[in-house]
Amino acid sequence: MTSEVNDEVGTVLSIPGTTWGPQLAAALIYVGIGLAWLVLEDGLLGWVFLALGVAFGVNTWRRASLRVRMTSEAVVVERHRRSTRIPWGEVRAVVVRRSFWSGDVVMLVPEGGEPVTALMKSSWFDDSFERNLGVLRQRWRSQTGTEPRVGDERRDGYSAAQNTGSAS
């Protein structure tokens, strides 16, 4: 009995290190300030800086570890050591949601099951988010034959050019 393994790497979408690297450095600085304050002054401000540093660090790590790999058969969302494989035919929609803690988030909505976070915007200066969103939507539409719906750009807050992946 043989098993067929698909070694196709596919197109990988992720947040560039130049975007999340400084955020992680800032989180480490917050932790350092908090620890120094606790050692030298033993005050509440040290705990505040420590908590902020940990919160920013966890949020940055969530963004940095998120990857989307698009193959000819499926889209694979990888986070930390887990991966979720969704065949293109089962992806019902690619939508953008806004949340307070995560900012702009791209969700893949499968036919059956929970929506899966595919992309997250790293900062206001992250121009790769719109580009990656356009590439993901264009690939989804070409794989499934789905036509763009009227109002997609109003619902998501992005222009039609960005939704199709072309230059704006």
PDB file of C-alpha atoms in Angstrom:
ATOM      1  CA  MET A   1       0.000   0.000   0.000  1.00  0.00           C
ATOM      2  CA  THR A   2       1.479   3.326  -1.036  1.00  0.00           C
ATOM      3  CA  SER A   3       0.425   6.752  -0.023  1.00  0.00           C
ATOM      4  CA  GLU A   4       0.614   9.637  -2.432  1.00  0.00           C
ATOM      5  CA  VAL A   5       2.244  12.697  -0.923  1.00  0.00           C
ATOM      6  CA  ASN A   6       1.854  16.100  -2.513  1.00  0.00           C
ATOM      7  CA  ASP A   7       5.213  17.871  -2.234  1.00  0.00           C
ATOM      8  CA  GLU A   8       3.954  21.061  -3.869  1.00  0.00           C
ATOM      9  CA  VAL A   9       5.194  23.974  -1.782  1.00  0.00           C
ATOM     10  CA  GLY A  10       2.778  26.532  -3.208  1.00  0.00           C
ATOM     11  CA  THR A  11       2.663  30.275  -2.640  1.00  0.00           C
ATOM     12  CA  VAL A  12       3.365  31.362   0.932  1.00  0.00           C
ATOM     13  CA  LEU A  13       1.814  34.530   2.389  1.00  0.00           C
ATOM     14  CA  SER A  14       2.999  35.948   5.712  1.00  0.00           C
ATOM     15  CA  ILE A  15       3.823  39.170   7.519  1.00  0.00           C
ATOM     16  CA  PRO A  16       7.395  40.291   6.717  1.00  0.00           C
ATOM     17  CA  GLY A  17       9.889  40.250   9.572  1.00  0.00           C
ATOM     18  CA  THR A  18      10.660  43.923   9.006  1.00  0.00           C
ATOM     19  CA  THR A  19       7.131  44.654  10.216  1.00  0.00           C
ATOM     20  CA  TRP A  20       6.823  42.435  13.280  1.00  0.00           C
ATOM     21  CA  GLY A  21      10.503  42.507  14.312  1.00  0.00           C
ATOM     22  CA  PRO A  22      10.445  46.055  15.724  1.00  0.00           C
ATOM     23  CA  GLN A  23       7.177  45.285  17.525  1.00  0.00           C
ATOM     24  CA  LEU A  24       8.770  42.273  19.210  1.00  0.00           C
ATOM     25  CA  ALA A  25      11.797  44.394  20.145  1.00  0.00           C
ATOM     26  CA  ALA A  26       9.491  47.009  21.686  1.00  0.00           C
ATOM     27  CA  ALA A  27       7.722  44.291  23.683  1.00  0.00           C
ATOM     28  CA  LEU A  28      11.071  43.059  25.013  1.00  0.00           C
ATOM     29  CA  ILE A  29      12.007  46.626  25.976  1.00  0.00           C
ATOM     30  CA  TYR A  30       8.727  46.937  27.903  1.00  0.00           C
ATOM     31  CA  VAL A  31       9.495  43.681  29.730  1.00  0.00           C
ATOM     32  CA  GLY A  32      13.015  44.920  30.500  1.00  0.00           C
ATOM     33  CA  ILE A  33      11.738  48.234  31.864  1.00  0.00           C
ATOM     34  CA  GLY A  34       9.182  46.375  33.966  1.00  0.00           C
ATOM     35  CA  LEU A  35      11.777  43.998  35.417  1.00  0.00           C
ATOM     36  CA  ALA A  36      14.219  46.841  36.096  1.00  0.00           C
ATOM     37  CA  TRP A  37      11.510  48.849  37.818  1.00  0.00           C
ATOM     38  CA  LEU A  38      10.521  45.872  39.969  1.00  0.00           C
ATOM     39  CA  VAL A  39      14.130  45.237  41.016  1.00  0.00           C
ATOM     40  CA  LEU A  40      15.020  48.880  41.696  1.00  0.00           C
ATOM     41  CA  GLU A  41      11.772  50.420  42.927  1.00  0.00           C
ATOM     42  CA  ASP A  42       9.378  47.548  43.646  1.00  0.00           C
ATOM     43  CA  GLY A  43       6.379  49.549  42.478  1.00  0.00           C
ATOM     44  CA  LEU A  44       3.144  49.121  40.598  1.00  0.00           C
ATOM     45  CA  LEU A  45       4.588  50.725  37.467  1.00  0.00           C
ATOM     46  CA  GLY A  46       6.952  47.772  37.064  1.00  0.00           C
ATOM     47  CA  TRP A  47       4.025  45.348  36.952  1.00  0.00           C
ATOM     48  CA  VAL A  48       2.230  47.574  34.423  1.00  0.00           C
ATOM     49  CA  PHE A  49       5.236  47.614  32.072  1.00  0.00           C
ATOM     50  CA  LEU A  50       5.726  43.874  32.525  1.00  0.00           C
ATOM     51  CA  ALA A  51       2.074  43.140  31.704  1.00  0.00           C
ATOM     52  CA  LEU A  52       2.135  45.438  28.656  1.00  0.00           C
ATOM     53  CA  GLY A  53       5.334  43.842  27.388  1.00  0.00           C
ATOM     54  CA  VAL A  54       3.925  40.335  27.715  1.00  0.00           C
ATOM     55  CA  ALA A  55       0.626  41.322  26.055  1.00  0.00           C
ATOM     56  CA  PHE A  56       2.380  43.051  23.135  1.00  0.00           C
ATOM     57  CA  GLY A  57       4.812  40.145  22.810  1.00  0.00           C
ATOM     58  CA  VAL A  58       2.041  37.543  22.656  1.00  0.00           C
ATOM     59  CA  ASN A  59       0.099  39.586  20.102  1.00  0.00           C
ATOM     60  CA  THR A  60       3.215  40.060  17.951  1.00  0.00           C
ATOM     61  CA  TRP A  61       4.064  36.347  18.158  1.00  0.00           C
ATOM     62  CA  ARG A  62       0.520  35.464  17.012  1.00  0.00           C
ATOM     63  CA  ARG A  63       1.002  37.637  13.932  1.00  0.00           C
ATOM     64  CA  ALA A  64       4.559  36.497  13.213  1.00  0.00           C
ATOM     65  CA  SER A  65       3.738  32.785  13.366  1.00  0.00           C
ATOM     66  CA  LEU A  66       0.767  32.966  10.981  1.00  0.00           C
ATOM     67  CA  ARG A  67       1.409  31.633   7.452  1.00  0.00           C
ATOM     68  CA  VAL A  68      -0.849  30.836   4.513  1.00  0.00           C
ATOM     69  CA  ARG A  69       0.342  28.328   1.926  1.00  0.00           C
ATOM     70  CA  MET A  70      -1.693  28.129  -1.278  1.00  0.00           C
ATOM     71  CA  THR A  71      -1.357  25.005  -3.414  1.00  0.00           C
ATOM     72  CA  SER A  72      -3.330  23.957  -6.461  1.00  0.00           C
ATOM     73  CA  GLU A  73      -5.634  21.772  -4.334  1.00  0.00           C
ATOM     74  CA  ALA A  74      -6.019  23.642  -1.060  1.00  0.00           C
ATOM     75  CA  VAL A  75      -5.130  26.555   1.161  1.00  0.00           C
ATOM     76  CA  VAL A  76      -3.170  25.608   4.280  1.00  0.00           C
ATOM     77  CA  VAL A  77      -3.185  27.970   7.265  1.00  0.00           C
ATOM     78  CA  GLU A  78      -0.208  27.370   9.552  1.00  0.00           C
ATOM     79  CA  ARG A  79       0.006  28.825  13.048  1.00  0.00           C
ATOM     80  CA  HIS A  80       2.679  27.816  15.552  1.00  0.00           C
ATOM     81  CA  ARG A  81       2.856  24.038  15.102  1.00  0.00           C
ATOM     82  CA  ARG A  82      -0.700  23.488  13.891  1.00  0.00           C
ATOM     83  CA  SER A  83      -1.979  23.629  10.353  1.00  0.00           C
ATOM     84  CA  THR A  84      -5.472  23.665   8.905  1.00  0.00           C
ATOM     85  CA  ARG A  85      -5.957  22.424   5.343  1.00  0.00           C
ATOM     86  CA  ILE A  86      -9.056  23.594   3.474  1.00  0.00           C
ATOM     87  CA  PRO A  87      -9.629  22.430  -0.119  1.00  0.00           C
ATOM     88  CA  TRP A  88     -10.390  25.355  -2.442  1.00  0.00           C
ATOM     89  CA  GLY A  89     -13.817  23.933  -3.254  1.00  0.00           C
ATOM     90  CA  GLU A  90     -14.827  24.108   0.414  1.00  0.00           C
ATOM     91  CA  VAL A  91     -13.914  27.793   0.896  1.00  0.00           C
ATOM     92  CA  ARG A  92     -17.215  29.667   0.809  1.00  0.00           C
ATOM     93  CA  ALA A  93     -15.822  33.186   1.319  1.00  0.00           C
ATOM     94  CA  VAL A  94     -12.701  35.229   2.041  1.00  0.00           C
ATOM     95  CA  VAL A  95     -13.750  38.124   4.278  1.00  0.00           C
ATOM     96  CA  VAL A  96     -12.071  40.896   6.256  1.00  0.00           C
ATOM     97  CA  ARG A  97     -13.119  41.535   9.841  1.00  0.00           C
ATOM     98  CA  ARG A  98     -11.958  44.274  12.156  1.00  0.00           C
ATOM     99  CA  SER A  99     -11.326  43.605  15.820  1.00  0.00           C
ATOM    100  CA  PHE A 100     -10.054  45.794  18.636  1.00  0.00           C
ATOM    101  CA  TRP A 101      -7.130  43.591  19.656  1.00  0.00           C
ATOM    102  CA  SER A 102      -6.080  42.157  16.273  1.00  0.00           C
ATOM    103  CA  GLY A 103      -6.942  44.978  13.869  1.00  0.00           C
ATOM    104  CA  ASP A 104      -7.796  43.831  10.345  1.00  0.00           C
ATOM    105  CA  VAL A 105      -8.103  40.051  10.069  1.00  0.00           C
ATOM    106  CA  VAL A 106      -8.770  37.966   6.946  1.00  0.00           C
ATOM    107  CA  MET A 107     -11.006  34.981   7.622  1.00  0.00           C
ATOM    108  CA  LEU A 108     -11.524  31.944   5.400  1.00  0.00           C
ATOM    109  CA  VAL A 109     -15.091  30.715   5.760  1.00  0.00           C
ATOM    110  CA  PRO A 110     -15.350  26.997   4.907  1.00  0.00           C
ATOM    111  CA  GLU A 111     -18.593  25.317   3.829  1.00  0.00           C
ATOM    112  CA  GLY A 112     -18.854  23.446   7.092  1.00  0.00           C
ATOM    113  CA  GLY A 113     -17.085  24.544  10.219  1.00  0.00           C
ATOM    114  CA  GLU A 114     -15.629  27.547  11.952  1.00  0.00           C
ATOM    115  CA  PRO A 115     -14.004  30.462  10.109  1.00  0.00           C
ATOM    116  CA  VAL A 116     -10.205  30.269  10.099  1.00  0.00           C
ATOM    117  CA  THR A 117      -7.933  33.293  10.558  1.00  0.00           C
ATOM    118  CA  ALA A 118      -5.678  33.449   7.501  1.00  0.00           C
ATOM    119  CA  LEU A 119      -3.999  36.875   7.609  1.00  0.00           C
ATOM    120  CA  MET A 120      -3.602  39.649  10.164  1.00  0.00           C
ATOM    121  CA  LYS A 121      -2.542  43.236   9.629  1.00  0.00           C
ATOM    122  CA  SER A 122       0.628  43.917  11.568  1.00  0.00           C
ATOM    123  CA  SER A 123       0.569  47.713  11.693  1.00  0.00           C
ATOM    124  CA  TRP A 124      -0.712  50.802   9.941  1.00  0.00           C
ATOM    125  CA  PHE A 125       2.439  50.722   7.837  1.00  0.00           C
ATOM    126  CA  ASP A 126       1.973  47.096   6.744  1.00  0.00           C
ATOM    127  CA  ASP A 127       1.451  47.382   2.988  1.00  0.00           C
ATOM    128  CA  SER A 128       1.818  43.613   2.557  1.00  0.00           C
ATOM    129  CA  PHE A 129      -1.628  43.015   4.105  1.00  0.00           C
ATOM    130  CA  GLU A 130      -3.584  44.496   1.195  1.00  0.00           C
ATOM    131  CA  ARG A 131      -1.285  42.810  -1.311  1.00  0.00           C
ATOM    132  CA  ASN A 132      -1.621  39.406   0.397  1.00  0.00           C
ATOM    133  CA  LEU A 133      -5.400  39.849   0.647  1.00  0.00           C
ATOM    134  CA  GLY A 134      -5.562  40.533  -3.089  1.00  0.00           C
ATOM    135  CA  VAL A 135      -3.391  37.512  -3.922  1.00  0.00           C
ATOM    136  CA  LEU A 136      -5.473  35.237  -1.678  1.00  0.00           C
ATOM    137  CA  ARG A 137      -8.789  36.418  -3.146  1.00  0.00           C
ATOM    138  CA  GLN A 138      -7.518  36.211  -6.718  1.00  0.00           C
ATOM    139  CA  ARG A 139      -6.277  32.651  -6.165  1.00  0.00           C
ATOM    140  CA  TRP A 140      -9.552  31.646  -4.458  1.00  0.00           C
ATOM    141  CA  ARG A 141     -11.612  33.073  -7.323  1.00  0.00           C
ATOM    142  CA  SER A 142      -9.464  31.407  -9.981  1.00  0.00           C
ATOM    143  CA  GLN A 143      -9.583  28.024  -8.194  1.00  0.00           C
ATOM    144  CA  THR A 144     -13.329  28.085  -7.524  1.00  0.00           C
ATOM    145  CA  GLY A 145     -14.607  30.149 -10.448  1.00  0.00           C
ATOM    146  CA  THR A 146     -16.225  32.573  -8.011  1.00  0.00           C
ATOM    147  CA  GLU A 147     -17.007  36.015  -9.387  1.00  0.00           C
ATOM    148  CA  PRO A 148     -16.448  39.137  -7.269  1.00  0.00           C
ATOM    149  CA  ARG A 149     -19.651  40.231  -5.582  1.00  0.00           C
ATOM    150  CA  VAL A 150     -20.950  43.760  -5.883  1.00  0.00           C
ATOM    151  CA  GLY A 151     -20.118  45.642  -2.708  1.00  0.00           C
ATOM    152  CA  ASP A 152     -17.104  43.544  -1.666  1.00  0.00           C
ATOM    153  CA  GLU A 153     -14.946  46.650  -1.407  1.00  0.00           C
ATOM    154  CA  ARG A 154     -17.535  48.489   0.711  1.00  0.00           C
ATOM    155  CA  ARG A 155     -18.029  45.549   3.040  1.00  0.00           C
ATOM    156  CA  ASP A 156     -14.304  45.010   3.567  1.00  0.00           C
ATOM    157  CA  GLY A 157     -13.048  48.572   3.352  1.00  0.00           C
ATOM    158  CA  TYR A 158     -10.633  47.856   0.512  1.00  0.00           C
ATOM    159  CA  SER A 159     -10.762  48.927  -3.105  1.00  0.00           C
ATOM    160  CA  ALA A 160     -11.689  46.581  -5.932  1.00  0.00           C
ATOM    161  CA  ALA A 161      -8.128  46.847  -7.276  1.00  0.00           C
ATOM    162  CA  GLN A 162      -6.739  45.584  -3.987  1.00  0.00           C
ATOM    163  CA  ASN A 163      -9.327  42.795  -3.810  1.00  0.00           C
ATOM    164  CA  THR A 164      -8.233  41.452  -7.196  1.00  0.00           C
ATOM    165  CA  GLY A 165      -4.554  41.833  -6.417  1.00  0.00           C
ATOM    166  CA  SER A 166      -3.777  44.473  -9.043  1.00  0.00           C
ATOM    167  CA  ALA A 167      -1.843  47.617  -8.268  1.00  0.00           C
ATOM    168  CA  SER A 168      -3.746  50.540  -6.821  1.00  0.00           C
TER     169      SER A 168
END
